[in-house]
mmCIF file of C-alpha atoms in Angstrom:
data_model
loop_
_atom_site.group_PDB
_atom_site.id
_atom_site.type_symbol
_atom_site.label_atom_id
_atom_site.label_comp_id
_atom_site.label_asym_id
_atom_site.label_seq_id
_atom_site.Cartn_x
_atom_site.Cartn_y
_atom_site.Cartn_z
ATOM 1 C CA VAL Q 1306 0.000 0.000 0.000
ATOM 2 C CA PHE Q 1307 2.736 2.506 0.972
ATOM 3 C CA GLU Q 1308 4.578 1.780 -2.257
ATOM 4 C CA GLY Q 1309 1.411 2.338 -4.285
ATOM 5 C CA LYS Q 1310 1.438 -1.196 -5.696
ATOM 6 C CA LEU Q 1311 -1.896 -2.980 -5.435
ATOM 7 C CA GLY Q 1312 -1.213 -5.574 -8.111
ATOM 8 C CA ALA Q 1313 -2.800 -6.113 -11.485
ATOM 9 C CA SER Q 1314 -6.534 -6.197 -12.125
ATOM 10 C CA LEU Q 1315 -7.762 -9.580 -13.363
ATOM 11 C CA TYR Q 1316 -10.441 -7.812 -15.428
ATOM 12 C CA THR Q 1317 -8.549 -4.979 -17.128
ATOM 13 C CA ASN Q 1318 -5.034 -6.494 -16.978
ATOM 14 C CA ARG Q 1319 -3.765 -3.111 -15.824
ATOM 15 C CA ASP Q 1320 -2.303 -1.981 -12.530
ATOM 16 C CA VAL Q 1321 -5.117 -1.334 -10.037
ATOM 17 C CA VAL Q 1322 -3.647 2.064 -9.127
ATOM 18 C CA VAL Q 1323 -3.783 3.077 -12.804
ATOM 19 C CA ASP Q 1324 -7.418 1.936 -12.989
ATOM 20 C CA LEU Q 1325 -8.356 3.881 -9.868
ATOM 21 C CA LYS Q 1326 -6.702 7.033 -11.195
ATOM 22 C CA SER Q 1327 -8.691 6.583 -14.398
ATOM 23 C CA PHE Q 1328 -12.104 5.838 -12.859
ATOM 24 C CA PHE Q 1329 -12.100 7.824 -9.601
ATOM 25 C CA PRO Q 1330 -12.420 11.334 -11.161
ATOM 26 C CA ALA Q 1331 -15.730 10.371 -12.823
ATOM 27 C CA THR Q 1332 -17.188 9.253 -9.493
ATOM 28 C CA LEU Q 1333 -15.785 12.295 -7.695
ATOM 29 C CA GLU Q 1334 -17.378 14.588 -10.273
ATOM 30 C CA LEU Q 1335 -20.766 12.865 -10.083
ATOM 31 C CA VAL Q 1336 -20.856 12.815 -6.271
ATOM 32 C CA THR Q 1337 -19.662 16.422 -5.966
ATOM 33 C CA VAL Q 1338 -22.344 17.697 -8.343
ATOM 34 C CA SER Q 1339 -24.982 15.583 -6.572
ATOM 35 C CA MET Q 1340 -24.043 16.841 -3.114
ATOM 36 C CA THR Q 1341 -23.923 20.423 -4.381
ATOM 37 C CA LEU Q 1342 -27.484 20.014 -5.661
ATOM 38 C CA ALA Q 1343 -28.520 18.399 -2.382
ATOM 39 C CA VAL Q 1344 -27.127 21.265 -0.297
ATOM 40 C CA ALA Q 1345 -28.530 23.941 -2.632
ATOM 41 C CA VAL Q 1346 -32.044 22.429 -2.474
ATOM 42 C CA GLY Q 1347 -32.223 20.617 0.873
ATOM 43 C CA ILE Q 1348 -31.103 23.436 3.164
ATOM 44 C CA PRO Q 1349 -33.502 26.103 1.798
ATOM 45 C CA LEU Q 1350 -36.361 23.574 1.924
ATOM 46 C CA GLY Q 1351 -35.492 22.795 5.542
ATOM 47 C CA VAL Q 1352 -35.507 26.498 6.432
ATOM 48 C CA VAL Q 1353 -38.863 27.067 4.700
ATOM 49 C CA SER Q 1354 -40.347 24.011 6.386
ATOM 50 C CA ALA Q 1355 -39.209 25.160 9.838
ATOM 51 C CA MET Q 1356 -40.332 28.779 9.408
ATOM 52 C CA ARG Q 1357 -43.744 27.622 8.096
ATOM 53 C CA LYS Q 1358 -44.175 24.863 10.657
ATOM 54 C CA ASP Q 1359 -47.510 22.998 10.427
ATOM 55 C CA ARG Q 1360 -48.589 24.998 7.375
ATOM 56 C CA TRP Q 1361 -49.014 23.749 3.818
ATOM 57 C CA GLN Q 1362 -45.377 24.556 2.952
ATOM 58 C CA ASP Q 1363 -44.226 22.399 5.851
ATOM 59 C CA HIS Q 1364 -46.519 19.504 4.932
ATOM 60 C CA SER Q 1365 -45.500 19.652 1.254
ATOM 61 C CA THR Q 1366 -41.768 19.573 1.982
ATOM 62 C CA ARG Q 1367 -42.199 16.736 4.484
ATOM 63 C CA VAL Q 1368 -44.056 14.662 1.883
ATOM 64 C CA PHE Q 1369 -41.250 15.384 -0.575
ATOM 65 C CA ALA Q 1370 -38.662 14.361 2.028
ATOM 66 C CA LEU Q 1371 -40.484 11.113 2.791
ATOM 67 C CA SER Q 1372 -40.724 10.331 -0.926
ATOM 68 C CA GLY Q 1373 -37.039 11.105 -1.504
ATOM 69 C CA VAL Q 1374 -35.935 8.766 1.276
ATOM 70 C CA SER Q 1375 -38.369 5.993 0.329
ATOM 71 C CA MET Q 1376 -37.926 5.738 -3.451
ATOM 72 C CA LEU Q 1377 -35.245 3.342 -4.633
ATOM 73 C CA ARG Q 1378 -32.459 4.863 -6.722
ATOM 74 C CA PHE Q 1379 -32.466 2.163 -9.402
ATOM 75 C CA TRP Q 1380 -36.218 2.670 -9.938
ATOM 76 C CA ILE Q 1381 -35.823 6.457 -10.204
ATOM 77 C CA SER Q 1382 -32.910 5.980 -12.612
ATOM 78 C CA ILE Q 1383 -34.923 3.775 -14.949
ATOM 79 C CA LEU Q 1384 -37.944 6.084 -14.691
ATOM 80 C CA PHE Q 1385 -35.825 9.088 -15.694
ATOM 81 C CA GLN Q 1386 -34.366 7.152 -18.609
ATOM 82 C CA LEU Q 1387 -37.804 6.122 -19.863
ATOM 83 C CA VAL Q 1388 -39.491 9.526 -19.502
ATOM 84 C CA LEU Q 1389 -36.797 12.165 -19.988
ATOM 85 C CA ALA Q 1390 -34.483 10.333 -22.375
ATOM 86 C CA TYR Q 1391 -36.526 7.782 -24.313
ATOM 87 C CA HIS Q 1392 -39.990 9.369 -24.621
ATOM 88 C CA LEU Q 1393 -39.145 13.078 -24.464
ATOM 89 C CA GLY Q 1394 -35.617 12.903 -25.868
ATOM 90 C CA LEU Q 1395 -34.439 15.722 -23.611
ATOM 91 C CA LEU Q 1396 -31.316 14.090 -22.204
ATOM 92 C CA PRO Q 1397 -28.845 11.341 -23.168
ATOM 93 C CA ILE Q 1398 -29.562 7.946 -21.642
ATOM 94 C CA ILE Q 1399 -26.098 6.722 -20.669
ATOM 95 C CA GLY Q 1400 -22.457 7.692 -20.625
ATOM 96 C CA ARG Q 1401 -20.367 10.621 -19.472
ATOM 97 C CA ILE Q 1402 -20.030 12.482 -22.781
ATOM 98 C CA ALA Q 1403 -21.426 12.024 -26.298
ATOM 99 C CA PRO Q 1404 -19.542 9.386 -28.352
ATOM 100 C CA ASP Q 1405 -18.963 11.829 -31.215
ATOM 101 C CA ILE Q 1406 -17.448 14.496 -28.939
ATOM 102 C CA PRO Q 1407 -13.832 14.042 -27.799
ATOM 103 C CA PRO Q 1408 -13.276 14.458 -24.053
ATOM 104 C CA PRO Q 1409 -11.628 17.703 -22.916
ATOM 105 C CA THR Q 1410 -7.874 17.825 -22.406
ATOM 106 C CA ASP Q 1411 -7.079 15.752 -19.322
ATOM 107 C CA ILE Q 1412 -5.936 18.123 -16.565
ATOM 108 C CA THR Q 1413 -7.835 17.016 -13.467
ATOM 109 C CA GLY Q 1414 -9.903 14.152 -14.879
ATOM 110 C CA LEU Q 1415 -13.083 16.088 -14.073
ATOM 111 C CA TYR Q 1416 -14.756 16.808 -17.403
ATOM 112 C CA LEU Q 1417 -16.647 19.864 -16.138
ATOM 113 C CA LEU Q 1418 -13.548 21.489 -14.693
ATOM 114 C CA ASP Q 1419 -11.320 20.495 -17.600
ATOM 115 C CA SER Q 1420 -13.850 21.871 -20.089
ATOM 116 C CA LEU Q 1421 -13.916 25.191 -18.250
ATOM 117 C CA LEU Q 1422 -10.132 25.377 -17.945
ATOM 118 C CA THR Q 1423 -9.632 24.693 -21.664
ATOM 119 C CA GLY Q 1424 -12.639 26.709 -22.858
ATOM 120 C CA ASN Q 1425 -14.177 23.649 -24.537
ATOM 121 C CA LEU Q 1426 -17.839 24.683 -24.517
ATOM 122 C CA VAL Q 1427 -18.968 21.754 -26.685
ATOM 123 C CA ALA Q 1428 -17.595 19.209 -24.211
ATOM 124 C CA LEU Q 1429 -18.963 21.260 -21.309
ATOM 125 C CA LYS Q 1430 -22.494 21.243 -22.721
ATOM 126 C CA SER Q 1431 -22.402 17.506 -23.429
ATOM 127 C CA THR Q 1432 -20.977 16.722 -19.975
ATOM 128 C CA LEU Q 1433 -23.682 18.769 -18.252
ATOM 129 C CA ALA Q 1434 -26.406 17.027 -20.257
ATOM 130 C CA HIS Q 1435 -25.043 13.603 -19.297
ATOM 131 C CA LEU Q 1436 -24.714 14.622 -15.626
ATOM 132 C CA VAL Q 1437 -28.294 15.780 -15.084
ATOM 133 C CA MET Q 1438 -30.105 12.463 -14.619
ATOM 134 C CA PRO Q 1439 -27.502 10.554 -12.560
ATOM 135 C CA ALA Q 1440 -26.749 13.609 -10.414
ATOM 136 C CA VAL Q 1441 -30.420 14.329 -9.681
ATOM 137 C CA THR Q 1442 -31.077 10.646 -8.966
ATOM 138 C CA LEU Q 1443 -28.186 10.503 -6.507
ATOM 139 C CA ALA Q 1444 -29.182 13.829 -4.912
ATOM 140 C CA LEU Q 1445 -32.824 12.991 -4.071
ATOM 141 C CA SER Q 1446 -32.076 11.052 -0.900
ATOM 142 C CA PRO Q 1447 -29.529 13.590 0.476
ATOM 143 C CA VAL Q 1448 -31.981 16.431 -0.240
ATOM 144 C CA ALA Q 1449 -34.598 14.705 1.876
ATOM 145 C CA GLN Q 1450 -32.207 13.908 4.719
ATOM 146 C CA LEU Q 1451 -30.715 17.403 4.803
ATOM 147 C CA MET Q 1452 -34.165 18.975 4.737
ATOM 148 C CA ARG Q 1453 -35.301 16.942 7.735
ATOM 149 C CA VAL Q 1454 -32.140 17.663 9.743
ATOM 150 C CA VAL Q 1455 -32.195 21.404 9.004
ATOM 151 C CA ARG Q 1456 -35.907 21.613 9.810
ATOM 152 C CA ALA Q 1457 -35.436 19.931 13.202
ATOM 153 C CA SER Q 1458 -32.368 22.059 14.019
ATOM 154 C CA MET Q 1459 -34.085 25.307 13.012
ATOM 155 C CA ILE Q 1460 -37.128 24.514 15.167
ATOM 156 C CA GLU Q 1461 -34.791 23.820 18.088
ATOM 157 C CA GLN Q 1462 -32.993 27.139 17.529
ATOM 158 C CA MET Q 1463 -36.287 29.051 17.478
ATOM 159 C CA ARG Q 1464 -36.946 28.014 21.078
ATOM 160 C CA LYS Q 1465 -33.651 29.331 22.434
ATOM 161 C CA GLY Q 1466 -33.304 32.497 24.449
ATOM 162 C CA TYR Q 1467 -31.050 34.431 22.093
ATOM 163 C CA ILE Q 1468 -33.706 34.199 19.369
ATOM 164 C CA LEU Q 1469 -36.433 35.522 21.650
ATOM 165 C CA THR Q 1470 -34.141 38.348 22.791
ATOM 166 C CA ALA Q 1471 -33.183 39.295 19.227
ATOM 167 C CA ARG Q 1472 -36.816 39.380 18.135
ATOM 168 C CA ALA Q 1473 -37.766 41.455 21.170
ATOM 169 C CA ASN Q 1474 -35.065 43.965 20.225
ATOM 170 C CA GLY Q 1475 -36.522 44.268 16.717
ATOM 171 C CA MET Q 1476 -33.876 42.405 14.695
ATOM 172 C CA PRO Q 1477 -35.065 41.861 11.073
ATOM 173 C CA GLU Q 1478 -36.383 38.344 10.566
ATOM 174 C CA ASN Q 1479 -34.260 37.548 7.493
ATOM 175 C CA LEU Q 1480 -31.075 38.592 9.295
ATOM 176 C CA LEU Q 1481 -32.028 36.554 12.338
ATOM 177 C CA VAL Q 1482 -32.891 33.446 10.302
ATOM 178 C CA TYR Q 1483 -30.033 33.324 7.823
ATOM 179 C CA LYS Q 1484 -27.161 34.844 9.808
ATOM 180 C CA TYR Q 1485 -27.728 33.375 13.251
ATOM 181 C CA MET Q 1486 -30.273 30.552 13.294
ATOM 182 C CA LEU Q 1487 -29.136 28.844 10.098
ATOM 183 C CA LYS Q 1488 -25.455 29.105 11.044
ATOM 184 C CA ASN Q 1489 -26.107 27.305 14.334
ATOM 185 C CA ALA Q 1490 -28.462 24.792 12.722
ATOM 186 C CA PHE Q 1491 -25.937 24.028 9.970
ATOM 187 C CA ILE Q 1492 -23.665 22.204 12.447
ATOM 188 C CA ALA Q 1493 -25.959 19.161 12.442
ATOM 189 C CA ALA Q 1494 -26.390 19.321 8.662
ATOM 190 C CA LEU Q 1495 -22.616 19.398 8.188
ATOM 191 C CA THR Q 1496 -22.317 15.967 9.782
ATOM 192 C CA ILE Q 1497 -24.871 14.537 7.350
ATOM 193 C CA ILE Q 1498 -23.158 16.192 4.376
ATOM 194 C CA GLY Q 1499 -19.790 14.692 5.302
ATOM 195 C CA LEU Q 1500 -21.149 11.196 5.905
ATOM 196 C CA LEU Q 1501 -23.244 11.191 2.732
ATOM 197 C CA TYR Q 1502 -20.350 12.484 0.634
ATOM 198 C CA GLY Q 1503 -18.118 9.674 1.850
ATOM 199 C CA PHE Q 1504 -20.890 7.120 1.450
ATOM 200 C CA PHE Q 1505 -21.728 8.063 -2.119
ATOM 201 C CA LEU Q 1506 -18.084 7.983 -3.217
ATOM 202 C CA GLY Q 1507 -18.332 4.246 -2.702
ATOM 203 C CA GLY Q 1508 -22.078 3.757 -2.713
ATOM 204 C CA ALA Q 1509 -23.021 5.030 -6.147
ATOM 205 C CA PHE Q 1510 -22.923 1.477 -7.540
ATOM 206 C CA VAL Q 1511 -26.549 1.350 -8.681
ATOM 207 C CA VAL Q 1512 -26.613 4.783 -10.324
ATOM 208 C CA GLU Q 1513 -23.304 4.311 -12.128
ATOM 209 C CA THR Q 1514 -24.362 0.857 -13.352
ATOM 210 C CA VAL Q 1515 -27.781 1.964 -14.652
ATOM 211 C CA PHE Q 1516 -26.383 5.044 -16.408
ATOM 212 C CA SER Q 1517 -23.182 3.285 -17.566
ATOM 213 C CA TRP Q 1518 -21.190 5.977 -15.796
ATOM 214 C CA PRO Q 1519 -17.470 5.091 -16.110
ATOM 215 C CA GLY Q 1520 -16.635 5.655 -12.450
ATOM 216 C CA MET Q 1521 -15.000 3.825 -9.575
ATOM 217 C CA ALA Q 1522 -18.278 2.401 -8.265
ATOM 218 C CA ARG Q 1523 -19.042 0.727 -11.609
ATOM 219 C CA TYR Q 1524 -15.452 -0.505 -11.693
ATOM 220 C CA GLY Q 1525 -16.038 -1.993 -8.229
ATOM 221 C CA VAL Q 1526 -19.188 -3.771 -9.418
ATOM 222 C CA ARG Q 1527 -17.249 -5.423 -12.218
ATOM 223 C CA ALA Q 1528 -14.502 -6.339 -9.767
ATOM 224 C CA PHE Q 1529 -17.052 -8.128 -7.578
ATOM 225 C CA ILE Q 1530 -18.589 -9.941 -10.545
ATOM 226 C CA TYR Q 1531 -15.208 -11.176 -11.807
ATOM 227 C CA LYS Q 1532 -13.858 -11.819 -8.257
ATOM 228 C CA ASP Q 1533 -11.055 -9.383 -9.006
ATOM 229 C CA PHE Q 1534 -9.593 -9.309 -5.497
ATOM 230 C CA ASN Q 1535 -6.860 -6.755 -6.190
ATOM 231 C CA ALA Q 1536 -9.382 -4.314 -7.623
ATOM 232 C CA ILE Q 1537 -11.807 -4.928 -4.749
ATOM 233 C CA ILE Q 1538 -9.078 -4.134 -2.213
ATOM 234 C CA GLY Q 1539 -8.165 -0.976 -4.127
ATOM 235 C CA VAL Q 1540 -11.757 0.300 -4.226
ATOM 236 C CA VAL Q 1541 -12.269 -0.412 -0.517
ATOM 237 C CA LEU Q 1542 -9.038 1.392 0.373
ATOM 238 C CA VAL Q 1543 -10.081 4.480 -1.590
ATOM 239 C CA ILE Q 1544 -13.508 4.515 0.084
ATOM 240 C CA ALA Q 1545 -11.944 4.151 3.540
ATOM 241 C CA ALA Q 1546 -9.426 6.929 2.840
ATOM 242 C CA ALA Q 1547 -12.223 9.178 1.563
ATOM 243 C CA TYR Q 1548 -14.240 8.629 4.748
ATOM 244 C CA ALA Q 1549 -11.217 9.452 6.915
ATOM 245 C CA ILE Q 1550 -10.314 12.613 4.981
ATOM 246 C CA ILE Q 1551 -13.906 13.875 4.881
ATOM 247 C CA ASN Q 1552 -14.344 13.336 8.622
ATOM 248 C CA ILE Q 1553 -11.183 15.343 9.299
ATOM 249 C CA VAL Q 1554 -12.464 18.161 7.078
ATOM 250 C CA VAL Q 1555 -15.837 18.102 8.874
ATOM 251 C CA ASP Q 1556 -14.127 18.275 12.287
ATOM 252 C CA ILE Q 1557 -12.115 21.302 11.154
ATOM 253 C CA ALA Q 1558 -15.264 22.927 9.768
ATOM 254 C CA TYR Q 1559 -16.977 22.461 13.148
ATOM 255 C CA GLY Q 1560 -14.396 24.721 14.771
ATOM 256 C CA LEU Q 1561 -14.685 27.333 12.036
ATOM 257 C CA LEU Q 1562 -18.477 27.486 12.311
ATOM 258 C CA ASP Q 1563 -18.831 27.250 16.092
ATOM 259 C CA PRO Q 1564 -16.348 29.161 18.316
ATOM 260 C CA ARG Q 1565 -17.527 27.127 21.322
ATOM 261 C CA ILE Q 1566 -15.944 24.028 19.772
ATOM 262 C CA ARG Q 1567 -12.785 25.850 18.688
ATOM 263 C CA LEU Q 1568 -12.255 27.600 22.033
ATOM 264 C CA GLY Q 1569 -13.716 24.922 24.277
ATOM 265 C CA ALA Q 1570 -10.406 23.608 25.593
ATOM 266 C CA GLU Q 1571 -9.037 27.114 26.204
ATOM 267 C CA ALA Q 1572 -12.221 28.131 28.012
ATOM 268 C CA ARG Q 1573 -12.047 25.065 30.287
ATOM 269 C CA GLU Q 1574 -8.401 25.737 31.112
ATOM 270 C CA ALA Q 1575 -9.184 29.376 31.930
#
């Protein structure tokens, strides 16, 4: 492991490290876009649901959250392919980029970023079109989970004394909600974001298989099918390393968001 030699893959006949370097960027790109969508949609929905507690907005978002958690990803994937790609012809069914469009110059391995860095708008447009369905499919469950966590945290914050004091002093509601309440409520959401990001780096097997996405998860599926032990070990090691790194980043982010965590030890010593 420390020498970076994981042996040869029985399926591709290449070094496993070379395979992982080739397939991991596709999974990283898919998961990053999915989690970005989840954060951009889930957190605002959670705020709206909490601020409109027990009203129709709250009930609607809770139904959406329940549906997002309950629906199976492989079923949603196939449904999107049938409706959006096959019947309506709006999006490509499978793949990462159109077969007749050459991939952008390999700089980072992330097609979106490489297309932007090289100014390849044709590849950028094709990559975005191919990302929509798998990214949305992967993002539905995180959206629901983030919405529920943010809603519960925001409701808890509304009951605290500093909120009542700020409202009594006439602080504008938008400033109170988005600068103070949401910042404190985001601590719980940050844990979910970190765990889900690490999980989906290795848990996107179904989505990558259905959409023929050439990522590490699909590579892992083939490794399991062909009993490619070297490749299986390589995929598991990458997933474990990703979990460890993401948890470290989340712990650091805790201290940046909440001074009580960052200064806790100093306060106790004083």
